[in-house]
């Protein structure tokens, strides 16, 4: 299978599986515990039907949205994800370039593999900086300052990861940074030499958001230990309120799932929230973001920009979320598998297919602009 034969999420996923050593594919593809939440994220879109309008003379569709002060040409953005240069040697550079080409926003993870400054300078499109909250408050302030100086547009604090999810696929393969593979995991690398040659012949793997502050990726500090030893599970609403004040700009909480927490996010001055369960990678059994969306939009949608992510594989999924009241929708694996399959061209193909699907589905729905979507378009099974 080649990139030009990829037409949907499943095609890209298949191509990525062929290219990647199994431990890396499983790191992307896997979820927590029984992966129930991971499966439900996509299934939840199937419980809702679209009701189209006909004979409205729609010749094109305006897909642009404004979210957290950023004007995007598409109602989807690339959600921040860790370790992208492990998936393809261009990593965040490929994602940033593709996002810029399609006029949308992309996120850079605290565990990103290209520096936030380099990405900000290279791609003229809104950039999110995804933050993990550390025990060391001085370190937090230094990282906030660095993001500000880089010119990041939106600060996104992930709040669903005060401890790492139980990802059993990773336990089986021994996936960790630095690599500590099981014998079976090593064998999987040996049978994908193409990936290994690429990895070894390109710039050294680094975690530049953290390298300046912590000796990451060495034997003394693995990512597992980073989560358990450096991040602060006692992070509270007061800590977050202080961080919102310190940032003093567009500030978003990623991983809000209850209406009560959404109201508190408004109270402490956040400008956005992402209804998300981290792609089913954290609390298994947690509700799907899409199922929880209406409740949260009803509670705070008039006071804060509500976004959602999780399980989005199709333009029609995006239209359903926008119909409920999401301002924009985050993509995770939808762009990661194409990244792994073919770098920048892969991500561009995936975003291009998404854009085409959105335009086609908008026309078939009888709408010329995404702000016309509303709950009257939907029926629950
Ligand atoms: C491989 C991988 C790495 C991720 N890394 C991060 C991260 O570093 N920070 C974060 O807030 N979310 C991270 N996420 C979660 C995504 O931002 C997003 O919430 C999730 O992938 C959405 O679900 P989807 O993959 O089904 O679209 C990661 C997700 C994946 C699949």
Coordinates of C-alpha atoms and ligand atoms in Angstrom, one line a residue:
X1 CA 0.0 0.0 0.0
X2 CA 1.2 3.5 -0.9
X3 CA 0.3 6.9 0.4
X4 CA -1.7 7.7 -2.7
X5 CA -3.9 4.7 -2.0
X6 CA -4.7 6.0 1.5
X7 CA -8.3 7.4 1.7
X8 CA -9.1 7.2 5.4
X9 CA -7.9 6.8 8.9
X10 CA -7.8 3.0 8.6
X11 CA -5.6 3.1 5.5
X12 CA -3.1 5.4 7.2
X13 CA -3.1 3.2 10.3
X14 CA -2.3 0.2 8.2
X15 CA 0.6 2.0 6.4
X16 CA 2.0 3.2 9.7
X17 CA 1.8 -0.3 11.1
X18 CA 3.9 -1.6 8.2
X19 CA 6.5 1.1 8.7
X20 CA 6.9 1.3 12.4
X21 CA 8.5 -1.2 14.8
X22 CA 5.6 -2.7 16.8
X23 CA 6.5 -1.1 20.2
X24 CA 6.2 2.4 18.6
X25 CA 3.0 1.5 16.7
X26 CA 1.5 0.2 19.9
X27 CA 2.5 3.3 21.8
X28 CA 0.5 5.4 19.3
X29 CA -2.3 2.9 18.8
X30 CA -2.8 1.8 22.4
X31 CA -5.0 3.0 25.2
X32 CA -5.3 2.3 29.0
X33 CA -6.4 -0.9 30.6
X34 CA -9.0 -2.7 28.5
X35 CA -9.1 0.2 25.9
X36 CA -12.8 0.5 26.5
X37 CA -12.8 4.3 26.4
X38 CA -10.5 4.3 23.4
X39 CA -13.0 2.2 21.4
X40 CA -16.0 4.2 22.7
X41 CA -14.5 7.5 21.6
X42 CA -15.2 6.7 18.0
X43 CA -18.3 4.5 18.6
X44 CA -20.0 7.4 20.3
X45 CA -20.2 9.3 17.0
X46 CA -22.1 6.4 15.6
X47 CA -25.0 6.8 18.0
X48 CA -26.0 10.1 16.4
X49 CA -27.4 10.6 13.0
X50 CA -27.2 13.7 10.8
X51 CA -30.4 15.1 9.3
X52 CA -29.6 16.9 6.1
X53 CA -31.4 19.8 4.4
X54 CA -31.9 19.7 0.6
X55 CA -32.4 22.1 -2.3
X56 CA -30.6 25.0 -0.6
X57 CA -28.2 25.8 -3.5
X58 CA -25.0 25.3 -1.6
X59 CA -22.0 25.5 -3.9
X60 CA -19.2 25.7 -1.4
X61 CA -18.7 25.7 2.4
X62 CA -16.8 28.1 4.6
X63 CA -15.1 26.0 7.2
X64 CA -13.3 28.7 9.1
X65 CA -13.7 29.2 12.8
X66 CA -12.3 31.5 15.5
X67 CA -11.3 29.7 18.6
X68 CA -9.4 31.2 21.6
X69 CA -8.8 34.3 19.6
X70 CA -7.2 32.3 16.7
X71 CA -8.7 32.4 13.2
X72 CA -8.5 28.9 11.7
X73 CA -9.3 28.0 8.1
X74 CA -10.5 24.5 9.3
X75 CA -12.6 23.6 12.4
X76 CA -9.9 20.9 13.3
X77 CA -6.5 21.3 14.8
X78 CA -3.6 19.0 15.5
X79 CA -3.7 18.2 19.2
X80 CA -0.3 18.2 21.0
X81 CA 1.3 14.7 21.1
X82 CA 4.6 13.5 22.6
X83 CA 7.7 12.1 20.9
X84 CA 6.8 12.8 17.2
X85 CA 10.3 12.4 15.9
X86 CA 10.1 8.7 17.0
X87 CA 7.2 8.3 14.5
X88 CA 8.9 10.1 11.6
X89 CA 12.3 11.8 11.6
X90 CA 10.7 15.2 10.8
X91 CA 8.2 14.9 13.7
X92 CA 6.8 18.3 14.7
X93 CA 8.4 20.0 11.7
X94 CA 6.2 17.9 9.4
X95 CA 3.1 18.5 11.5
X96 CA 3.7 22.3 11.8
X97 CA 4.4 22.6 8.1
X98 CA 1.2 20.7 7.2
X99 CA -0.9 22.7 9.7
X100 CA 0.4 26.0 8.3
X101 CA -0.4 24.9 4.8
X102 CA -4.0 24.2 5.8
X103 CA -4.2 27.4 7.9
X104 CA -4.8 25.6 11.2
X105 CA -3.4 25.4 14.7
X106 CA -1.0 22.7 15.9
X107 CA 0.1 21.8 19.4
X108 CA 3.6 21.2 20.7
X109 CA 3.9 18.9 23.7
X110 CA 6.1 19.4 26.7
X111 CA 7.4 16.0 25.6
X112 CA 7.8 17.3 22.0
X113 CA 11.0 16.5 20.1
X114 CA 11.5 19.8 18.3
X115 CA 12.0 23.1 20.2
X116 CA 9.0 25.4 20.6
X117 CA 11.1 28.4 19.4
X118 CA 12.2 26.8 16.2
X119 CA 8.6 25.8 15.4
X120 CA 7.3 29.2 16.2
X121 CA 9.9 30.8 13.9
X122 CA 9.3 28.4 11.0
X123 CA 5.5 28.2 10.7
X124 CA 3.3 31.2 10.6
X125 CA 0.1 29.5 12.0
X126 CA -1.4 29.5 15.6
X127 CA 0.7 27.4 17.9
X128 CA -0.4 25.8 21.2
X129 CA 2.0 24.9 23.9
X130 CA 1.0 21.9 26.0
X131 CA 2.1 22.1 29.6
X132 CA 2.5 19.5 32.3
X133 CA 2.5 20.9 35.8
X134 CA 5.7 20.2 37.8
X135 CA 6.3 20.0 41.5
X136 CA 9.1 22.5 41.1
X137 CA 7.2 25.9 40.8
X138 CA 10.4 27.6 39.6
X139 CA 10.6 25.2 36.7
X140 CA 7.0 25.9 35.8
X141 CA 7.6 29.6 35.8
X142 CA 10.8 29.2 33.6
X143 CA 8.8 27.1 31.1
X144 CA 6.0 29.6 31.0
X145 CA 8.4 32.4 30.4
X146 CA 10.1 30.4 27.7
X147 CA 6.8 29.8 25.9
X148 CA 5.9 33.4 26.2
X149 CA 9.3 34.6 24.7
X150 CA 8.9 32.0 21.9
X151 CA 5.6 33.7 21.0
X152 CA 3.2 30.8 21.6
X153 CA -0.4 31.7 21.0
X154 CA -2.3 29.4 23.4
X155 CA -1.2 27.8 26.6
X156 CA -2.9 24.4 27.1
X157 CA -2.6 22.8 30.5
X158 CA -3.2 19.0 30.5
X159 CA -5.2 18.2 33.6
X160 CA -6.1 14.5 33.0
X161 CA -2.6 13.1 33.5
X162 CA -1.5 13.7 37.1
X163 CA -0.3 10.1 36.9
X164 CA 0.4 7.9 33.8
X165 CA -2.4 5.7 32.4
X166 CA -1.9 1.9 32.6
X167 CA -0.9 1.1 29.0
X168 CA -0.4 -2.6 28.9
X169 CA 0.7 -2.8 25.3
X170 CA 3.7 -0.6 26.4
X171 CA 4.4 -2.9 29.4
X172 CA 4.5 -5.9 27.1
X173 CA 6.9 -4.4 24.6
X174 CA 8.9 -2.5 27.2
X175 CA 8.3 0.8 25.4
X176 CA 9.9 3.6 27.3
X177 CA 12.3 6.5 26.8
X178 CA 15.1 5.8 26.9
X179 CA 14.4 2.5 25.3
X180 CA 14.3 -0.5 27.7
X181 CA 12.8 -3.0 25.4
X182 CA 11.8 -6.6 26.3
X183 CA 13.4 -9.3 24.1
X184 CA 10.2 -9.5 22.0
X185 CA 10.2 -5.7 21.7
X186 CA 13.8 -5.7 20.4
X187 CA 13.0 -8.3 17.8
X188 CA 10.2 -6.1 16.5
X189 CA 12.8 -3.3 15.9
X190 CA 15.1 -5.8 14.2
X191 CA 12.5 -6.7 11.6
X192 CA 11.9 -3.0 10.7
X193 CA 15.5 -1.9 9.8
X194 CA 14.2 0.9 7.6
X195 CA 12.9 2.7 10.6
X196 CA 16.2 2.1 12.5
X197 CA 18.3 3.4 9.6
X198 CA 16.2 6.6 9.5
X199 CA 16.4 7.0 13.3
X200 CA 20.2 6.6 13.3
X201 CA 21.0 8.8 10.2
X202 CA 19.0 11.8 11.4
X203 CA 19.6 14.4 14.1
X204 CA 19.8 12.9 17.6
X205 CA 16.5 12.3 19.4
X206 CA 15.9 15.0 22.1
X207 CA 13.2 16.5 24.2
X208 CA 14.1 20.2 23.9
X209 CA 11.2 21.6 25.9
X210 CA 12.6 19.7 28.9
X211 CA 16.3 19.2 28.1
X212 CA 17.2 22.7 29.3
X213 CA 15.7 22.0 32.7
X214 CA 15.9 18.2 33.3
X215 CA 18.3 15.6 32.1
X216 CA 15.6 13.8 30.1
X217 CA 16.1 10.7 28.0
X218 CA 19.2 9.6 30.0
X219 CA 19.3 6.6 32.2
X220 CA 18.8 8.8 35.3
X221 CA 15.4 10.2 34.0
X222 CA 13.1 8.1 31.9
X223 CA 9.7 9.4 30.8
X224 CA 8.0 7.1 33.3
X225 CA 10.1 8.6 36.2
X226 CA 9.4 12.1 34.8
X227 CA 5.6 11.5 35.3
X228 CA 6.0 9.9 38.7
X229 CA 8.8 12.0 40.2
X230 CA 8.6 15.5 38.5
X231 CA 4.9 16.1 37.9
X232 CA 2.7 17.3 40.7
X233 CA -0.4 15.1 41.4
X234 CA -1.4 17.6 44.1
X235 CA -1.9 20.3 41.4
X236 CA -5.1 22.2 42.4
X237 CA -7.5 24.9 41.1
X238 CA -5.5 27.5 43.1
X239 CA -2.3 26.5 41.4
X240 CA -4.0 26.6 38.1
X241 CA -5.6 30.0 38.8
X242 CA -2.1 31.3 39.6
X243 CA -0.8 29.9 36.3
X244 CA -3.6 31.5 34.4
X245 CA -2.7 34.9 35.9
X246 CA 1.0 34.4 35.2
X247 CA 0.4 33.5 31.6
X248 CA -2.1 36.4 31.1
X249 CA -3.3 35.3 27.6
X250 CA -5.3 32.6 25.9
X251 CA -5.3 29.7 28.4
X252 CA -7.0 26.4 28.0
X253 CA -7.5 23.3 30.1
X254 CA -7.2 20.0 28.3
X255 CA -9.0 17.0 29.8
X256 CA -12.1 18.6 31.4
X257 CA -15.0 16.1 31.6
X258 CA -17.5 17.4 34.1
X259 CA -19.8 20.5 33.9
X260 CA -18.7 21.4 37.4
X261 CA -15.0 21.5 36.4
X262 CA -15.9 23.4 33.3
X263 CA -17.6 26.1 35.4
X264 CA -14.5 26.3 37.6
X265 CA -12.4 26.8 34.5
X266 CA -14.5 29.8 33.6
X267 CA -14.2 31.2 37.2
X268 CA -10.4 31.1 37.2
X269 CA -10.3 32.9 33.9
X270 CA -9.6 30.2 31.3
X271 CA -10.5 31.1 27.8
X272 CA -11.0 27.5 26.5
X273 CA -11.4 23.9 27.6
X274 CA -10.9 20.7 25.7
X275 CA -13.4 18.0 26.6
X276 CA -11.1 15.0 26.3
X277 CA -10.1 11.7 27.9
X278 CA -6.6 11.9 26.3
X279 CA -7.5 9.5 23.5
X280 CA -8.5 6.8 26.0
X281 CA -4.9 6.6 27.3
X282 CA -5.6 7.7 30.9
X283 CA -8.7 6.7 32.8
X284 CA -10.3 3.6 31.1
X285 CA -14.0 3.6 31.7
X286 CA -14.1 7.4 31.4
X287 CA -16.9 8.7 29.2
X288 CA -16.3 9.6 25.6
X289 CA -15.7 13.3 25.0
X290 CA -18.4 13.5 22.4
X291 CA -21.0 12.0 24.8
X292 CA -20.1 14.6 27.4
X293 CA -20.0 17.5 25.1
X294 CA -23.7 18.7 25.2
X295 CA -23.7 18.8 29.0
X296 CA -20.6 21.0 29.1
X297 CA -21.6 23.3 26.2
X298 CA -24.9 23.8 28.0
X299 CA -23.1 24.7 31.2
X300 CA -20.4 27.1 29.9
X301 CA -20.6 27.4 26.1
X302 CA -21.7 31.0 26.3
X303 CA -18.7 32.0 28.4
X304 CA -15.7 30.0 27.2
X305 CA -14.6 28.2 24.0
X306 CA -15.4 24.5 24.3
X307 CA -13.4 22.1 22.1
X308 CA -13.4 18.3 22.1
X309 CA -11.1 15.6 21.0
X310 CA -11.0 11.8 21.0
X311 CA -11.8 9.2 18.3
X312 CA -12.3 11.6 15.4
X313 CA -11.7 9.8 12.2
X314 CA -14.1 11.5 9.7
X315 CA -15.5 14.8 8.6
X316 CA -18.9 13.7 9.7
X317 CA -17.6 13.2 13.3
X318 CA -16.4 16.8 13.3
X319 CA -19.8 18.1 12.0
X320 CA -21.6 16.2 14.7
X321 CA -19.4 17.8 17.4
X322 CA -19.7 21.3 15.9
X323 CA -23.5 20.8 15.7
X324 CA -23.6 20.2 19.5
X325 CA -21.6 23.4 20.1
X326 CA -17.9 22.6 20.0
X327 CA -15.9 25.6 18.6
X328 CA -13.2 23.3 17.1
X329 CA -12.2 19.7 17.2
X330 CA -8.8 18.2 18.1
X331 CA -7.1 15.4 16.0
X332 CA -4.7 13.0 17.6
X333 CA -4.1 9.6 15.9
X334 CA -5.8 11.0 12.8
X335 CA -2.6 12.9 11.9
X336 CA -0.1 10.7 13.8
X337 CA -0.6 7.6 11.7
X338 CA -0.1 9.6 8.5
X339 CA 2.9 11.2 10.0
X340 CA 4.4 7.8 10.7
X341 CA 3.4 6.6 7.3
X342 CA 4.9 9.4 5.2
X343 CA 5.9 12.5 7.2
X344 CA 4.7 15.9 6.0
X345 CA 3.1 14.5 2.8
X346 CA 1.2 12.0 5.0
X347 CA -0.1 14.7 7.3
X348 CA -1.0 16.9 4.3
X349 CA -2.9 14.1 2.7
X350 CA -4.8 13.4 5.9
X351 CA -5.7 17.1 6.4
X352 CA -6.6 17.5 2.7
X353 CA -8.9 14.5 2.9
X354 CA -10.5 15.9 6.1
X355 CA -11.0 19.3 4.4
X356 CA -12.6 17.6 1.3
X357 CA -14.9 15.5 3.5
X358 CA -15.9 18.5 5.5
X359 CA -16.8 20.6 2.4
X360 CA -18.6 17.6 0.8
X361 CA -20.6 16.8 4.0
X362 CA -21.5 20.5 4.6
X363 CA -22.9 20.7 1.0
X364 CA -24.8 17.5 1.6
X365 CA -26.1 18.9 4.8
X366 CA -27.3 22.0 3.0
X367 CA -25.1 24.4 4.9
X368 CA -22.6 27.0 3.5
X369 CA -20.9 27.9 6.8
X370 CA -20.0 25.8 9.9
X371 CA -21.7 28.3 12.2
X372 CA -25.1 27.2 10.7
X373 CA -24.7 23.8 12.2
X374 CA -26.9 23.2 15.2
X375 CA -28.5 20.5 17.3
X376 CA -31.6 20.4 15.1
X377 CA -29.3 18.6 12.6
X378 CA -29.0 15.6 14.9
X379 CA -31.0 12.7 16.1
X380 CA -29.9 10.2 18.8
X381 CA -30.5 6.5 18.2
Ligands
LIG1 C1 0.9 8.9 20.8 C2 0.2 10.0 21.6 C3 0.8 10.9 22.4 C4 0.2 11.9 23.1 N1 0.9 12.8 23.8 C5 0.2 13.8 24.5 C6 0.9 14.8 25.2 O1 2.1 14.8 25.3 N2 0.2 15.7 25.9 C7 -1.2 15.7 25.8 O2 -1.8 16.6 26.5 N3 -1.9 14.8 25.1 C8 -1.2 13.9 24.4 N4 -1.9 13.0 23.7 C9 -3.4 13.1 23.6 C10 -3.8 13.9 22.4 O3 -3.5 15.2 22.5 C11 -5.4 13.8 22.1 O4 -6.0 14.2 23.3 C12 -5.8 12.4 21.8 O5 -4.9 11.8 20.9 C13 -7.2 12.5 21.0 O6 -7.6 11.2 20.7 P1 -7.5 10.6 19.3 O7 -6.0 10.1 19.2 O8 -8.4 9.4 19.3 O9 -7.8 11.6 18.2 C14 -1.3 12.0 23.0 C15 -1.9 11.0 22.2 C16 -1.3 10.1 21.5 C17 -2.0 9.1 20.6

